Amino acid sequence: MADGAGTMRVLIVGGTSALAQVLKPVLSGFAEVLTAGRAHCDIQLDLSAPAEEVRIPEGIDSVINLAAHFGGGRDSTAMLDAENVNVHGSLKLCQACTRAGARHLVLVSSVFASLGSDSPFYGIYALSKRHAEEVAELYSATQHLPLTVLRPAQIYGVGEPFRKHQPFLYAIIDKAERNEDITFYGSNDARRNLIHAEDVSNVIARVLQQRVEGRYACASSSNVSYSEIARSAIAAFGSTATFRFLKDKPDIADNAFGPDETLYQRIQYFPRIGIALGMEMEAAHRAERK
């Protein structure tokens, strides 16, 4: 609840994202929620626009920034676009919060921001996300804007909107649903850290309600292997599919992260949706749509 009487007012920037669609109803249980984005939102907002055009309404208690550019390549255009949206856009939003009198900014970053240049998954997305964190933290320290930086792991959820950023995961699910055998390159049973959008949304809700500030990991408590994902999908659909590793192909590298429950202990909420339940939820969703 906001200080004083009345309902908390929350603005979700990046309001058409897959995570926003899950987050909005969770926040609506205790707050008035507005969305902002380039189209199909309550407020038109483009983080790549000039700073003076990046404005938010007054009377907003908390702003959540879900907007992001995912890089998409190693050429200079992709790098410039990622820096413009992720870094410059975050700084513009910080300024907009100050102008409008917002009292809390939650920057949803990525666990990839912790990757070093030696990681095969390091690229402009990881680098720009880390740079965005640092710029926002510098602004927060000098301009006294309460800030929370969250680093979620790879987010998945129910339905097609999550396919865009997790295509390989949903390809596994598709094959399990169609009773098609699943193959993985190499002999390494690669590990990933996946966190469900419902868990991320509940974490964000508690961060807002408790006005938690600081930088925190927001990952699953355990990493899952490709074989575990395949088994869970096959079980969820009652599939006859099998999976195997093509050992004559190059290995797929791990992208796993150690547990950090600092935030979960503070807000007294721990992720509840493991990969088996996540697959069951997706299977139920697809069954309802048939």
Coordinates of C-alpha atoms in Angstrom, one line a residue:
M1 CA 0.0 0.0 0.0
A2 CA 1.2 3.5 -0.8
D3 CA 2.1 5.9 2.0
G4 CA -1.1 7.5 3.3
A5 CA -4.6 6.7 2.3
G6 CA -5.5 5.3 -1.1
T7 CA -4.4 2.5 -3.5
M8 CA -0.9 2.1 -4.7
R9 CA -0.5 3.2 -8.4
V10 CA 1.9 1.1 -10.4
L11 CA 3.2 1.7 -14.0
I12 CA 4.5 -1.2 -16.0
V13 CA 6.9 -0.1 -18.7
G14 CA 7.1 -2.7 -21.5
G15 CA 3.4 -3.4 -20.9
T16 CA 2.9 -5.7 -23.9
S17 CA 5.7 -8.1 -22.9
A18 CA 4.8 -11.7 -22.0
L19 CA 5.8 -11.1 -18.4
A20 CA 3.6 -8.0 -18.1
Q21 CA 0.6 -10.1 -19.1
V22 CA 1.2 -12.3 -16.1
L23 CA 2.3 -9.6 -13.7
K24 CA -0.6 -7.2 -14.3
P25 CA -3.3 -9.4 -12.7
V26 CA -1.1 -10.2 -9.8
L27 CA -0.5 -6.5 -9.0
S28 CA -4.1 -5.7 -9.6
G29 CA -4.9 -7.5 -6.4
F30 CA -3.5 -4.6 -4.4
A31 CA -2.8 -1.7 -6.8
E32 CA -4.1 0.3 -9.7
V33 CA -2.0 -0.8 -12.6
L34 CA -1.2 1.2 -15.8
T35 CA 0.9 0.0 -18.7
A36 CA 3.3 2.0 -20.9
G37 CA 4.9 1.1 -24.2
R38 CA 5.1 1.9 -27.8
A39 CA 1.7 0.6 -28.7
H40 CA -1.4 -1.0 -27.2
C41 CA -0.8 0.3 -23.7
D42 CA -2.5 2.9 -21.5
I43 CA 0.4 5.3 -22.0
Q44 CA 2.5 5.8 -25.1
L45 CA 6.2 5.5 -24.2
D46 CA 9.2 4.8 -26.3
L47 CA 12.5 4.5 -24.4
S48 CA 14.4 5.1 -27.6
A49 CA 12.9 8.5 -28.0
P50 CA 14.7 11.7 -26.9
A51 CA 14.9 12.1 -23.1
E52 CA 12.5 15.1 -23.0
E53 CA 9.8 12.9 -24.7
V54 CA 10.1 10.1 -22.1
R55 CA 7.5 11.1 -19.5
I56 CA 5.3 9.3 -17.1
P57 CA 2.2 10.6 -15.3
E58 CA 2.4 12.1 -11.9
G59 CA 0.9 10.3 -8.9
I60 CA 2.7 7.0 -9.7
D61 CA 4.0 5.2 -6.6
S62 CA 6.1 2.5 -8.3
V63 CA 7.5 2.0 -11.8
I64 CA 8.5 -1.4 -13.1
N65 CA 10.7 -1.5 -16.2
L66 CA 10.2 -4.7 -18.2
A67 CA 11.2 -3.1 -21.5
A68 CA 14.3 -4.6 -23.1
H69 CA 16.2 -5.0 -26.4
F70 CA 17.6 -8.5 -26.7
G71 CA 20.5 -7.7 -29.0
G72 CA 19.9 -10.3 -31.7
G73 CA 23.4 -10.1 -33.2
R74 CA 27.0 -9.0 -32.9
D75 CA 26.9 -6.3 -35.6
S76 CA 27.2 -2.6 -34.6
T77 CA 23.5 -1.9 -35.3
A78 CA 22.3 -4.6 -32.8
M79 CA 24.8 -3.2 -30.3
L80 CA 23.7 0.4 -30.7
D81 CA 20.0 -0.6 -30.5
A82 CA 20.6 -2.6 -27.3
E83 CA 22.6 0.1 -25.6
N84 CA 20.0 2.7 -26.7
V85 CA 17.0 0.9 -25.2
N86 CA 18.6 -1.0 -22.3
V87 CA 21.0 1.6 -21.0
H88 CA 20.0 5.0 -22.3
G89 CA 16.3 4.1 -22.0
S90 CA 16.8 3.1 -18.3
L91 CA 18.5 6.4 -17.6
K92 CA 15.7 8.3 -19.3
L93 CA 13.2 6.4 -17.3
C94 CA 15.0 7.3 -14.1
Q95 CA 14.8 10.9 -15.0
A96 CA 11.1 10.6 -15.9
C97 CA 10.5 9.1 -12.4
T98 CA 12.2 12.0 -10.7
R99 CA 10.2 14.6 -12.8
A100 CA 6.9 12.8 -12.0
G101 CA 7.7 12.2 -8.3
A102 CA 7.6 8.4 -8.5
R103 CA 8.8 6.9 -5.3
H104 CA 10.2 3.6 -6.4
L105 CA 11.7 2.1 -9.6
V106 CA 12.1 -1.6 -10.2
L107 CA 14.5 -2.4 -13.0
V108 CA 14.0 -6.0 -14.2
S109 CA 17.4 -6.9 -15.5
S110 CA 18.7 -10.4 -16.2
V111 CA 20.9 -13.1 -14.6
F112 CA 22.9 -12.8 -17.9
A113 CA 24.2 -9.4 -16.5
S114 CA 26.4 -11.5 -14.2
L115 CA 28.2 -13.3 -17.1
G116 CA 31.8 -12.7 -17.8
S117 CA 33.3 -12.3 -21.3
D118 CA 34.5 -15.9 -21.2
S119 CA 30.9 -17.3 -21.2
P120 CA 29.6 -18.5 -24.6
F121 CA 26.4 -16.7 -23.7
Y122 CA 28.0 -13.3 -23.2
G123 CA 27.0 -10.7 -25.7
I124 CA 25.6 -7.2 -26.1
Y125 CA 22.4 -8.3 -24.2
A126 CA 24.4 -9.3 -21.1
L127 CA 26.7 -6.3 -21.4
S128 CA 24.0 -3.8 -21.9
K129 CA 21.9 -5.2 -19.0
R130 CA 24.8 -4.9 -16.7
H131 CA 25.5 -1.4 -17.9
A132 CA 21.8 -0.5 -17.4
E133 CA 22.1 -1.7 -13.8
E134 CA 25.1 0.4 -13.1
V135 CA 23.7 3.6 -14.7
A136 CA 20.5 3.2 -12.8
E137 CA 22.3 2.6 -9.5
L138 CA 24.5 5.6 -10.1
Y139 CA 21.5 7.8 -10.8
S140 CA 19.7 6.3 -7.7
A141 CA 22.6 7.2 -5.5
T142 CA 23.0 10.7 -6.7
Q143 CA 19.4 11.7 -7.2
H144 CA 17.9 9.7 -4.3
L145 CA 15.5 7.6 -6.4
P146 CA 14.6 4.4 -4.5
L147 CA 15.7 1.5 -6.8
T148 CA 15.4 -2.2 -6.9
V149 CA 17.4 -4.2 -9.5
L150 CA 16.1 -7.8 -10.1
R151 CA 18.1 -10.4 -12.1
P152 CA 15.7 -13.1 -13.1
A153 CA 16.9 -16.3 -14.8
Q154 CA 15.4 -17.4 -18.1
I155 CA 11.7 -16.7 -17.8
Y156 CA 9.1 -19.1 -19.2
G157 CA 5.4 -19.4 -18.7
V158 CA 2.1 -20.6 -20.1
G159 CA 1.2 -19.9 -23.7
E160 CA 2.7 -18.7 -26.9
P161 CA 3.9 -15.2 -25.8
F162 CA 6.9 -16.9 -24.0
R163 CA 8.0 -18.8 -27.1
K164 CA 9.7 -15.8 -28.6
H165 CA 12.6 -15.7 -26.1
Q166 CA 12.6 -19.4 -25.2
P167 CA 12.2 -21.1 -28.7
F168 CA 14.3 -24.2 -27.9
L169 CA 12.3 -24.9 -24.7
Y170 CA 9.0 -24.6 -26.6
A171 CA 10.3 -26.8 -29.4
I172 CA 10.9 -29.5 -26.8
I173 CA 7.3 -29.0 -25.6
D174 CA 5.9 -29.2 -29.1
K175 CA 7.7 -32.5 -29.8
A176 CA 6.4 -34.0 -26.6
E177 CA 2.9 -32.9 -27.4
R178 CA 3.1 -34.4 -30.9
N179 CA 4.7 -37.7 -29.7
E180 CA 7.9 -36.9 -31.7
D181 CA 11.3 -37.9 -30.5
I182 CA 13.5 -35.2 -29.0
T183 CA 17.2 -34.9 -29.9
F184 CA 19.9 -32.9 -28.3
Y185 CA 23.3 -32.1 -29.8
G186 CA 26.4 -33.6 -28.1
S187 CA 26.9 -35.7 -25.1
N188 CA 26.6 -33.0 -22.5
D189 CA 23.2 -32.9 -20.7
A190 CA 23.2 -29.1 -20.7
R191 CA 21.8 -27.3 -17.6
R192 CA 19.7 -24.2 -17.6
N193 CA 18.1 -22.0 -14.9
L194 CA 14.5 -21.5 -15.7
I195 CA 12.0 -19.5 -13.6
H196 CA 8.3 -19.4 -14.2
A197 CA 6.6 -16.0 -14.9
E198 CA 4.1 -16.6 -12.1
D199 CA 6.9 -16.9 -9.6
V200 CA 8.7 -13.8 -11.0
S201 CA 5.4 -11.8 -10.8
N202 CA 4.8 -12.8 -7.2
V203 CA 8.4 -11.8 -6.3
I204 CA 7.9 -8.4 -7.9
A205 CA 4.6 -7.9 -6.1
R206 CA 6.2 -8.5 -2.7
V207 CA 9.2 -6.2 -3.6
L208 CA 6.6 -3.4 -4.3
Q209 CA 4.6 -4.1 -1.2
Q210 CA 7.6 -4.2 1.1
R211 CA 9.5 -1.4 -0.7
V212 CA 12.6 -3.6 -0.9
E213 CA 15.6 -1.8 -2.4
G214 CA 19.0 -3.1 -3.7
R215 CA 20.2 -5.6 -6.3
Y216 CA 19.1 -9.2 -6.1
A217 CA 19.3 -12.5 -8.0
C218 CA 15.9 -13.9 -9.0
A219 CA 16.6 -17.4 -10.2
S220 CA 15.3 -20.8 -9.6
S221 CA 16.7 -22.6 -6.6
S222 CA 18.0 -25.4 -8.9
N223 CA 19.2 -25.8 -12.4
V224 CA 17.5 -28.3 -14.7
S225 CA 19.1 -30.4 -17.4
Y226 CA 17.8 -30.9 -20.9
S227 CA 16.9 -34.5 -20.1
E228 CA 14.9 -33.4 -17.1
I229 CA 13.0 -30.9 -19.2
A230 CA 12.3 -33.6 -21.8
R231 CA 11.1 -36.1 -19.1
S232 CA 8.9 -33.5 -17.6
A233 CA 7.3 -32.5 -20.9
I234 CA 6.8 -36.1 -21.9
A235 CA 5.1 -36.9 -18.6
A236 CA 2.9 -33.8 -18.7
F237 CA 1.5 -34.7 -22.1
G238 CA 1.4 -38.5 -21.5
S239 CA 3.6 -38.6 -24.6
T240 CA 5.1 -41.6 -26.3
A241 CA 8.1 -39.5 -27.3
T242 CA 11.7 -40.4 -26.3
F243 CA 14.8 -38.3 -26.2
R244 CA 18.4 -39.0 -27.1
F245 CA 21.7 -37.2 -27.5
L246 CA 23.5 -37.0 -30.9
K247 CA 27.0 -37.6 -29.6
D248 CA 28.6 -37.0 -33.0
K249 CA 27.4 -33.3 -32.8
P250 CA 29.1 -30.5 -30.8
D251 CA 28.3 -30.3 -27.1
I252 CA 25.8 -27.7 -25.9
A253 CA 27.3 -25.6 -23.1
D254 CA 25.8 -25.3 -19.6
N255 CA 24.4 -22.0 -18.6
A256 CA 23.7 -22.6 -14.9
F257 CA 23.7 -20.4 -11.9
G258 CA 24.3 -21.0 -8.2
P259 CA 21.4 -20.5 -5.7
D260 CA 21.0 -17.1 -4.1
E261 CA 18.0 -16.9 -1.8
T262 CA 18.8 -13.5 -0.2
L263 CA 15.8 -11.8 -1.7
Y264 CA 13.5 -14.8 -1.2
Q265 CA 14.4 -14.9 2.5
R266 CA 13.8 -11.2 2.9
I267 CA 10.3 -11.2 1.2
Q268 CA 9.4 -14.6 2.6
Y269 CA 8.5 -16.0 -0.9
F270 CA 10.4 -18.8 -2.7
P271 CA 9.7 -19.9 -6.2
R272 CA 7.1 -22.6 -6.2
I273 CA 6.8 -23.8 -9.8
G274 CA 9.4 -26.4 -10.7
I275 CA 9.9 -27.7 -14.2
A276 CA 7.5 -30.6 -13.8
L277 CA 4.6 -28.4 -12.6
G278 CA 5.5 -25.8 -15.3
M279 CA 5.2 -28.4 -18.0
E280 CA 1.9 -29.6 -16.5
M281 CA 0.5 -26.1 -16.6
E282 CA 1.5 -25.7 -20.3
A283 CA -0.1 -29.1 -21.2
A284 CA -3.3 -28.1 -19.4
H285 CA -3.4 -24.8 -21.2
R286 CA -2.9 -26.5 -24.6
A287 CA -5.6 -29.0 -23.8
E288 CA -8.1 -26.2 -23.0
R289 CA -7.4 -24.6 -26.3
K290 CA -8.2 -27.7 -28.4

